[in-house]
mmCIF file of C-alpha atoms in Angstrom:
data_model
loop_
_atom_site.group_PDB
_atom_site.id
_atom_site.type_symbol
_atom_site.label_atom_id
_atom_site.label_comp_id
_atom_site.label_asym_id
_atom_site.label_seq_id
_atom_site.Cartn_x
_atom_site.Cartn_y
_atom_site.Cartn_z
ATOM 1 C CA UNK A 23 98.538 93.047 70.207
ATOM 2 C CA UNK A 24 99.993 91.420 73.301
ATOM 3 C CA UNK A 25 103.079 89.256 74.003
ATOM 4 C CA UNK A 26 102.299 85.562 73.947
ATOM 5 C CA UNK A 27 103.680 83.008 76.376
ATOM 6 C CA UNK A 28 103.731 79.611 74.660
ATOM 7 C CA UNK A 29 103.166 77.915 78.016
ATOM 8 C CA UNK A 30 99.699 79.457 78.268
ATOM 9 C CA UNK A 31 96.459 79.232 76.378
ATOM 10 C CA UNK A 32 95.065 82.612 75.463
ATOM 11 C CA UNK A 33 91.490 83.503 74.606
ATOM 12 C CA UNK A 34 89.909 86.781 73.585
ATOM 13 C CA UNK A 35 86.880 88.122 75.418
ATOM 14 C CA UNK A 36 85.422 90.218 72.621
ATOM 15 C CA UNK A 37 82.498 91.378 74.733
ATOM 16 C CA UNK A 38 84.836 93.028 77.235
ATOM 17 C CA UNK A 39 87.456 93.857 74.648
ATOM 18 C CA UNK A 40 90.215 92.163 76.634
ATOM 19 C CA UNK A 41 92.622 89.285 76.185
ATOM 20 C CA UNK A 42 92.640 86.728 78.992
ATOM 21 C CA UNK A 43 94.884 83.744 79.612
ATOM 22 C CA UNK A 44 95.077 80.594 81.690
ATOM 23 C CA UNK A 45 97.868 78.031 82.170
ATOM 24 C CA UNK A 46 97.746 75.110 79.764
ATOM 25 C CA UNK A 47 97.873 71.536 81.054
ATOM 26 C CA UNK A 48 101.369 70.192 81.567
ATOM 27 C CA UNK A 49 100.655 67.296 79.191
ATOM 28 C CA UNK A 50 99.821 69.564 76.215
ATOM 29 C CA UNK A 51 101.311 68.203 73.024
ATOM 30 C CA UNK A 52 103.095 70.279 70.351
ATOM 31 C CA UNK A 53 100.065 69.653 68.114
ATOM 32 C CA UNK A 54 97.722 71.131 70.735
ATOM 33 C CA UNK A 55 100.018 74.140 71.150
ATOM 34 C CA UNK A 56 99.995 74.654 67.402
ATOM 35 C CA UNK A 57 96.198 74.596 67.323
ATOM 36 C CA UNK A 58 96.070 77.094 70.174
ATOM 37 C CA UNK A 59 98.519 79.426 68.413
ATOM 38 C CA UNK A 60 96.555 79.223 65.171
ATOM 39 C CA UNK A 61 93.316 79.948 67.024
ATOM 40 C CA UNK A 62 94.940 82.872 68.852
ATOM 41 C CA UNK A 63 96.244 84.335 65.612
ATOM 42 C CA UNK A 64 92.796 84.155 64.060
ATOM 43 C CA UNK A 65 91.187 85.792 67.088
ATOM 44 C CA UNK A 66 93.728 88.628 67.108
ATOM 45 C CA UNK A 67 93.343 89.240 63.386
ATOM 46 C CA UNK A 68 89.556 89.271 63.612
ATOM 47 C CA UNK A 69 89.445 91.490 66.707
ATOM 48 C CA UNK A 70 88.312 95.037 65.933
ATOM 49 C CA UNK A 71 89.651 98.026 67.833
ATOM 50 C CA UNK A 72 86.195 99.530 67.668
ATOM 51 C CA UNK A 73 85.223 97.013 70.354
ATOM 52 C CA UNK A 74 87.643 98.579 72.817
ATOM 53 C CA UNK A 75 86.056 100.684 75.517
ATOM 54 C CA UNK A 76 86.511 104.430 75.374
ATOM 55 C CA UNK A 77 89.111 105.469 77.944
ATOM 56 C CA UNK A 78 89.390 108.993 79.387
ATOM 57 C CA UNK A 79 92.348 110.194 81.452
ATOM 58 C CA UNK A 80 92.521 113.539 83.265
ATOM 59 C CA UNK A 81 96.075 114.913 83.279
ATOM 60 C CA UNK A 82 97.114 117.756 85.617
ATOM 61 C CA UNK A 83 100.284 119.687 84.797
ATOM 62 C CA UNK A 84 102.546 121.301 87.395
ATOM 63 C CA UNK A 85 101.045 124.702 86.559
ATOM 64 C CA UNK A 86 97.559 123.399 87.377
ATOM 65 C CA UNK A 87 96.354 123.155 83.773
ATOM 66 C CA UNK A 88 94.142 120.126 83.245
ATOM 67 C CA UNK A 89 93.498 118.271 80.020
ATOM 68 C CA UNK A 90 91.397 115.231 79.226
ATOM 69 C CA UNK A 91 92.895 112.560 76.962
ATOM 70 C CA UNK A 92 90.309 110.296 75.345
ATOM 71 C CA UNK A 93 91.186 107.058 73.542
ATOM 72 C CA UNK A 94 88.626 105.671 71.133
ATOM 73 C CA UNK A 95 89.936 102.768 69.098
ATOM 74 C CA UNK A 96 93.332 103.879 67.783
ATOM 75 C CA UNK A 97 92.483 107.589 67.970
ATOM 76 C CA UNK A 98 93.324 109.947 70.832
ATOM 77 C CA UNK A 99 91.757 113.361 71.347
ATOM 78 C CA UNK A 100 92.960 115.993 73.819
ATOM 79 C CA UNK A 101 90.734 118.761 75.195
ATOM 80 C CA UNK A 102 91.013 121.224 78.081
ATOM 81 C CA UNK A 103 89.217 120.214 81.267
ATOM 82 C CA UNK A 104 86.235 122.559 81.751
ATOM 83 C CA UNK A 105 86.743 122.593 85.543
ATOM 84 C CA UNK A 106 86.509 126.081 87.137
ATOM 85 C CA UNK A 107 89.949 127.800 87.385
ATOM 86 C CA UNK A 108 89.768 128.025 91.195
ATOM 87 C CA UNK A 109 89.679 124.239 91.395
ATOM 88 C CA UNK A 110 92.594 123.686 89.044
ATOM 89 C CA UNK A 111 95.532 123.058 91.377
ATOM 90 C CA UNK A 112 98.845 121.584 90.302
ATOM 91 C CA UNK A 113 98.684 119.132 93.205
ATOM 92 C CA UNK A 114 96.212 117.032 95.154
ATOM 93 C CA UNK A 115 95.277 119.008 98.301
ATOM 94 C CA UNK A 116 95.275 117.238 101.669
ATOM 95 C CA UNK A 117 93.066 119.121 104.117
ATOM 96 C CA UNK A 118 93.743 116.846 107.107
ATOM 97 C CA UNK A 119 95.942 118.182 109.925
ATOM 98 C CA UNK A 120 99.440 116.741 110.278
ATOM 99 C CA UNK A 121 100.373 117.073 113.951
ATOM 100 C CA UNK A 122 102.998 114.334 114.096
ATOM 101 C CA UNK A 123 106.401 115.241 115.522
ATOM 102 C CA UNK A 124 109.478 113.096 114.919
ATOM 103 C CA UNK A 125 112.638 113.097 117.038
ATOM 104 C CA UNK A 126 115.861 113.606 115.079
ATOM 105 C CA UNK A 127 118.002 114.214 118.201
ATOM 106 C CA UNK A 128 117.047 114.918 121.829
ATOM 107 C CA UNK A 129 117.158 118.634 120.981
ATOM 108 C CA UNK A 130 115.988 118.378 117.366
ATOM 109 C CA UNK A 131 112.489 117.421 116.272
ATOM 110 C CA UNK A 132 110.849 117.197 112.856
ATOM 111 C CA UNK A 133 107.351 118.500 112.222
ATOM 112 C CA UNK A 134 104.998 120.143 109.747
ATOM 113 C CA UNK A 135 103.590 123.658 109.525
ATOM 114 C CA UNK A 136 100.389 122.337 111.127
ATOM 115 C CA UNK A 137 102.322 121.306 114.233
ATOM 116 C CA UNK A 138 104.091 124.686 114.271
ATOM 117 C CA UNK A 139 100.692 126.411 114.373
ATOM 118 C CA UNK A 140 99.384 124.283 117.245
ATOM 119 C CA UNK A 141 100.294 125.923 120.556
ATOM 120 C CA UNK A 142 99.538 122.774 122.529
ATOM 121 C CA UNK A 143 101.993 120.747 120.446
ATOM 122 C CA UNK A 144 104.713 123.386 120.816
ATOM 123 C CA UNK A 145 104.231 123.548 124.586
ATOM 124 C CA UNK A 146 104.155 119.760 124.929
ATOM 125 C CA UNK A 147 107.539 119.484 123.207
ATOM 126 C CA UNK A 148 109.092 122.419 125.110
ATOM 127 C CA UNK A 149 109.773 124.488 121.997
ATOM 128 C CA UNK A 150 111.475 127.904 122.202
ATOM 129 C CA UNK A 151 112.972 128.391 118.706
ATOM 130 C CA UNK A 152 111.160 127.905 115.402
ATOM 131 C CA UNK A 153 112.912 127.641 112.052
ATOM 132 C CA UNK A 154 110.256 128.186 109.401
ATOM 133 C CA UNK A 155 111.346 126.905 105.973
ATOM 134 C CA UNK A 156 107.848 126.728 104.479
ATOM 135 C CA UNK A 157 107.111 128.973 101.513
ATOM 136 C CA UNK A 158 104.410 131.544 102.249
ATOM 137 C CA UNK A 159 103.653 130.316 105.788
ATOM 138 C CA UNK A 160 103.434 132.992 108.498
ATOM 139 C CA UNK A 161 104.888 132.652 111.988
ATOM 140 C CA UNK A 162 101.936 131.967 114.272
ATOM 141 C CA UNK A 163 103.316 133.075 117.670
ATOM 142 C CA UNK A 164 106.029 135.733 117.103
ATOM 143 C CA UNK A 165 105.722 137.055 120.687
ATOM 144 C CA UNK A 166 106.201 133.646 122.312
ATOM 145 C CA UNK A 167 108.937 131.965 120.265
ATOM 146 C CA UNK A 168 112.194 132.938 118.582
ATOM 147 C CA UNK A 169 111.661 132.564 114.833
ATOM 148 C CA UNK A 170 113.885 132.419 111.801
ATOM 149 C CA UNK A 171 112.166 132.327 108.403
ATOM 150 C CA UNK A 172 113.881 130.900 105.334
ATOM 151 C CA UNK A 173 111.338 130.676 102.512
ATOM 152 C CA UNK A 174 112.168 127.635 100.384
ATOM 153 C CA UNK A 175 109.946 126.709 97.463
ATOM 154 C CA UNK A 176 108.702 123.118 97.776
ATOM 155 C CA UNK A 177 109.690 122.034 94.270
ATOM 156 C CA UNK A 178 111.945 119.194 92.999
ATOM 157 C CA UNK A 179 114.185 121.697 91.176
ATOM 158 C CA UNK A 180 114.815 123.886 94.233
ATOM 159 C CA UNK A 181 118.501 124.089 95.206
ATOM 160 C CA UNK A 182 118.765 123.562 98.969
ATOM 161 C CA UNK A 183 122.507 124.097 99.324
ATOM 162 C CA UNK A 184 122.372 127.918 99.575
ATOM 163 C CA UNK A 185 120.023 127.624 102.581
ATOM 164 C CA UNK A 186 121.581 124.784 104.586
ATOM 165 C CA UNK A 187 124.320 126.767 106.350
ATOM 166 C CA UNK A 188 121.911 129.501 107.411
ATOM 167 C CA UNK A 189 119.483 126.943 108.855
ATOM 168 C CA UNK A 190 122.205 124.973 110.632
ATOM 169 C CA UNK A 191 123.639 128.132 112.195
ATOM 170 C CA UNK A 192 120.237 128.980 113.671
ATOM 171 C CA UNK A 193 119.805 125.472 115.090
ATOM 172 C CA UNK A 194 123.300 125.462 116.604
ATOM 173 C CA UNK A 195 122.802 128.911 118.123
ATOM 174 C CA UNK A 196 119.506 127.822 119.688
ATOM 175 C CA UNK A 197 121.249 124.743 121.058
ATOM 176 C CA UNK A 198 123.931 126.858 122.751
ATOM 177 C CA UNK A 199 121.583 129.430 124.274
ATOM 178 C CA UNK A 200 119.705 127.098 126.623
ATOM 179 C CA UNK A 201 120.432 124.197 129.007
ATOM 180 C CA UNK A 202 119.260 121.242 126.949
ATOM 181 C CA UNK A 203 118.542 118.660 129.635
ATOM 182 C CA UNK A 204 114.862 118.463 128.677
ATOM 183 C CA UNK A 205 114.699 120.618 125.600
ATOM 184 C CA UNK A 206 113.619 119.722 122.119
ATOM 185 C CA UNK A 207 113.952 121.121 118.638
ATOM 186 C CA UNK A 208 111.708 120.539 115.693
ATOM 187 C CA UNK A 209 113.265 120.653 112.270
ATOM 188 C CA UNK A 210 110.809 120.569 109.370
ATOM 189 C CA UNK A 211 110.924 119.621 105.726
ATOM 190 C CA UNK A 212 110.384 121.951 102.776
ATOM 191 C CA UNK A 213 106.640 121.747 103.247
ATOM 192 C CA UNK A 214 106.890 122.241 106.973
ATOM 193 C CA UNK A 215 108.290 124.375 109.748
ATOM 194 C CA UNK A 216 111.320 123.836 111.925
ATOM 195 C CA UNK A 217 111.467 124.664 115.588
ATOM 196 C CA UNK A 218 113.809 124.069 118.466
ATOM 197 C CA UNK A 219 114.437 124.952 122.092
ATOM 198 C CA UNK A 220 113.153 124.482 125.637
ATOM 199 C CA UNK A 221 109.767 125.645 126.827
ATOM 200 C CA UNK A 222 109.687 129.463 127.142
ATOM 201 C CA UNK A 223 106.562 129.354 129.295
#
């Protein structure tokens, strides 16, 4: 069933199993509208759900479990997706490199873990301190930069408040240690890495 706008004529495409509509002429009379409504009612009553196309939807849970929901008429069936376990991720992976760096302040930049692992990017932006807040991401150049690692799980339920003071203290300390005339600092999101300071090279 679908809501009906009396200002439109509605017809049923039984071959496609869909209801379609088009505006009615402005000069339609009440009699014509009544005929249209009667015709619509008959079409809806005579329409069989068996004519609807089978619809399958793959649903991925946060844990990575996948199920397939299949609608056939008014019946839904749910089965586990037979995909190999190694391919069952709880997210859609993006394998492209994210090397963009955003400026928050002259001494504070925002970047991803990809940028933090690219030596050319770090040198270009005169980085000396790196605040790594990515979960499970190693520090790429521990002998060349001053690192602080705060592992924060990238999840909507993660409480950030316990970590903010620690991160801010590191950024402020890095800011005080160097003359900041041409220095920069990169401060990343949960999925990224933070870094700040002038070029140590």
